[in-house]
GROMACS .gro file of C-alpha atoms in nm:
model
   97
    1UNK     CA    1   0.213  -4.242   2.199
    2UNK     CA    2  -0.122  -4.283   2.027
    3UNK     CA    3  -0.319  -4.382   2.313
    4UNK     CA    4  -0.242  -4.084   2.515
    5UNK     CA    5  -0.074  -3.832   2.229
    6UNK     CA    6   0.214  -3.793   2.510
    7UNK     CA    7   0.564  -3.738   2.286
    8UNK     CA    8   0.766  -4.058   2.457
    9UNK     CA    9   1.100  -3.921   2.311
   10UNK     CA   10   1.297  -3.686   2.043
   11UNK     CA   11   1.576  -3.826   1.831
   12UNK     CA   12   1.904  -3.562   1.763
   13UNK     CA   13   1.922  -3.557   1.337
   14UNK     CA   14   2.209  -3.742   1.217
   15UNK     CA   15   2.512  -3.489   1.075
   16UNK     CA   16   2.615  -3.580   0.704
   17UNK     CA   17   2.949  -3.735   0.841
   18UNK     CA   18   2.730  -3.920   1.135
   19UNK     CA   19   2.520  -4.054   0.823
   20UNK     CA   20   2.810  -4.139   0.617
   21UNK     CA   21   3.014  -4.337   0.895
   22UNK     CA   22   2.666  -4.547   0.920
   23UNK     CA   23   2.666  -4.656   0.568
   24UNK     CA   24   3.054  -4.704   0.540
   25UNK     CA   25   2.983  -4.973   0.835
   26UNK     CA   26   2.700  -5.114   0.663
   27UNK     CA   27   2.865  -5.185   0.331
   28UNK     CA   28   3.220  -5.325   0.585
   29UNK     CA   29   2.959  -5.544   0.752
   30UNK     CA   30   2.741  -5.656   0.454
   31UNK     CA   31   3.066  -5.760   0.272
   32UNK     CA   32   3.147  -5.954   0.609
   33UNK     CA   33   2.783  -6.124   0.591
   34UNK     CA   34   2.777  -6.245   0.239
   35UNK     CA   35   3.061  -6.470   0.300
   36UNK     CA   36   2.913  -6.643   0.559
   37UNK     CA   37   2.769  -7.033   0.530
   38UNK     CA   38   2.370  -7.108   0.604
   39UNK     CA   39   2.481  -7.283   0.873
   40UNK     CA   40   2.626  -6.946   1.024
   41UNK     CA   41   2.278  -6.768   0.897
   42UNK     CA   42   2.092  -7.035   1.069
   43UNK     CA   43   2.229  -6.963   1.399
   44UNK     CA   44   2.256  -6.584   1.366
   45UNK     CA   45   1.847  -6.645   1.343
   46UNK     CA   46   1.799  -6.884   1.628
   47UNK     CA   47   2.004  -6.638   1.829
   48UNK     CA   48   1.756  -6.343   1.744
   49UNK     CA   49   1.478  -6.604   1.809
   50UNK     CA   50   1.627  -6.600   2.148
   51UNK     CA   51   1.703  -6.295   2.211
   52UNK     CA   52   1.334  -6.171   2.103
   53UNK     CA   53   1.197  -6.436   2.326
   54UNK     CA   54   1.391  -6.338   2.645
   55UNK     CA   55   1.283  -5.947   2.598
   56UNK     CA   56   0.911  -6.023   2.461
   57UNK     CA   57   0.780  -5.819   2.738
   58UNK     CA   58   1.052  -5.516   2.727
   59UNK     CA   59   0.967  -5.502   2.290
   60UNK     CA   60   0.572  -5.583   2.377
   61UNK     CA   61   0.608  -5.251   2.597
   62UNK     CA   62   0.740  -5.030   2.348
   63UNK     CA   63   0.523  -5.185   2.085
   64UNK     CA   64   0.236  -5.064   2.291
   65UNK     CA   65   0.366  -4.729   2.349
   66UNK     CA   66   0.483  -4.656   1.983
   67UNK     CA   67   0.151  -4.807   1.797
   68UNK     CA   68  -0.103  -4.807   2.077
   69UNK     CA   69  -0.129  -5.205   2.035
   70UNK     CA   70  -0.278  -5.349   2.343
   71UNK     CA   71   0.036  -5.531   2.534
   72UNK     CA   72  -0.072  -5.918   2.510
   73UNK     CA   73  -0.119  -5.827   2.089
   74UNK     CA   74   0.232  -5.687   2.124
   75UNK     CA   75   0.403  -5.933   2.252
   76UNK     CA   76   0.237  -6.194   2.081
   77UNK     CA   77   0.369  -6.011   1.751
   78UNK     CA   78   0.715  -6.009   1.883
   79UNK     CA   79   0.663  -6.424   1.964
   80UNK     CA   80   0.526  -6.457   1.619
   81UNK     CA   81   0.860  -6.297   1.456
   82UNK     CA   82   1.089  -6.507   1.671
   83UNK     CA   83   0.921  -6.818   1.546
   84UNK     CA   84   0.940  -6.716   1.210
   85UNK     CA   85   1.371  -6.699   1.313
   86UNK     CA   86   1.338  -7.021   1.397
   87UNK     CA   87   1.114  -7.165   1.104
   88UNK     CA   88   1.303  -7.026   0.837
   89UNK     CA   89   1.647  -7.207   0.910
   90UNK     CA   90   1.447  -7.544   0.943
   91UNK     CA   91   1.238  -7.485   0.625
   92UNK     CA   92   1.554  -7.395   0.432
   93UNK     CA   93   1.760  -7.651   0.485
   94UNK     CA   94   1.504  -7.875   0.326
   95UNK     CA   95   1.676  -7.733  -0.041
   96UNK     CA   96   2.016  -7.779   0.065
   97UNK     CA   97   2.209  -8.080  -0.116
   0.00000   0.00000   0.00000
C-alpha cells in the first residue's frame, strides 16, 4: 500500500506446469472467442459494464489500496472503464453492413 507502505498481501510463484496449464487454457479459450459474432462481443462488454458498475466500490477499494488513489478518483476510474464497455459496442456497430 503506498499510502501507508503496509504489504496488503503475498502471491505463491506459479510452478512451470501451473504456468503452462494457464496458457494451454488461454489458447482453448482464445480459439473459443474468435469464433464468436459482434453481437456476442457486444454483450460480453455490456455484461462487464455491469458487472464493474455493481462492484465500483469493492474495485474503487482495492484501487486505493494498491495505487494510493484517493477512493472517489478510484471509483470514478472504474465508472469511466465500464462506460467505455458500453460505448464501444454502440460506436462499432456504426461500421457494420
Amino acid at each position: 500500500n503506498p499510502t501507508t507502505g503496509a504489504h496488503e498481501k503475498t502471491y505463491p510463484f506459479a510452478t512451470r506446469r501451473e504456468v503452462d496449464a494457464l496458457l494451454d487454457n488461454s489458447w482453448k479459450s482464445f480459439q473459443e472467442y474468435r469464433t464468436t459474432s459482434f453481437a456476442q462481443r457486444a454483450d460480453m462488454l455490456r455484461n462487464v459494464a455491469k458487472n464493474l458498475l455493481a462492484k465500483k466500490q469493492e474495485y474503487g477499494k482495492i484501487i486505493t489500496t494498491e495505487m494510493g488513489k484517493p477512493i472517489n478518483s478510484a471509483i470514478a476510474e472504474v465508472e469511466k472503464c465500464a462506460h467505455a464497455c458500453e460505448y464501444v459496442p454502440k460506436f462499432t456497430s456504426s461500421f457494420l453492413f
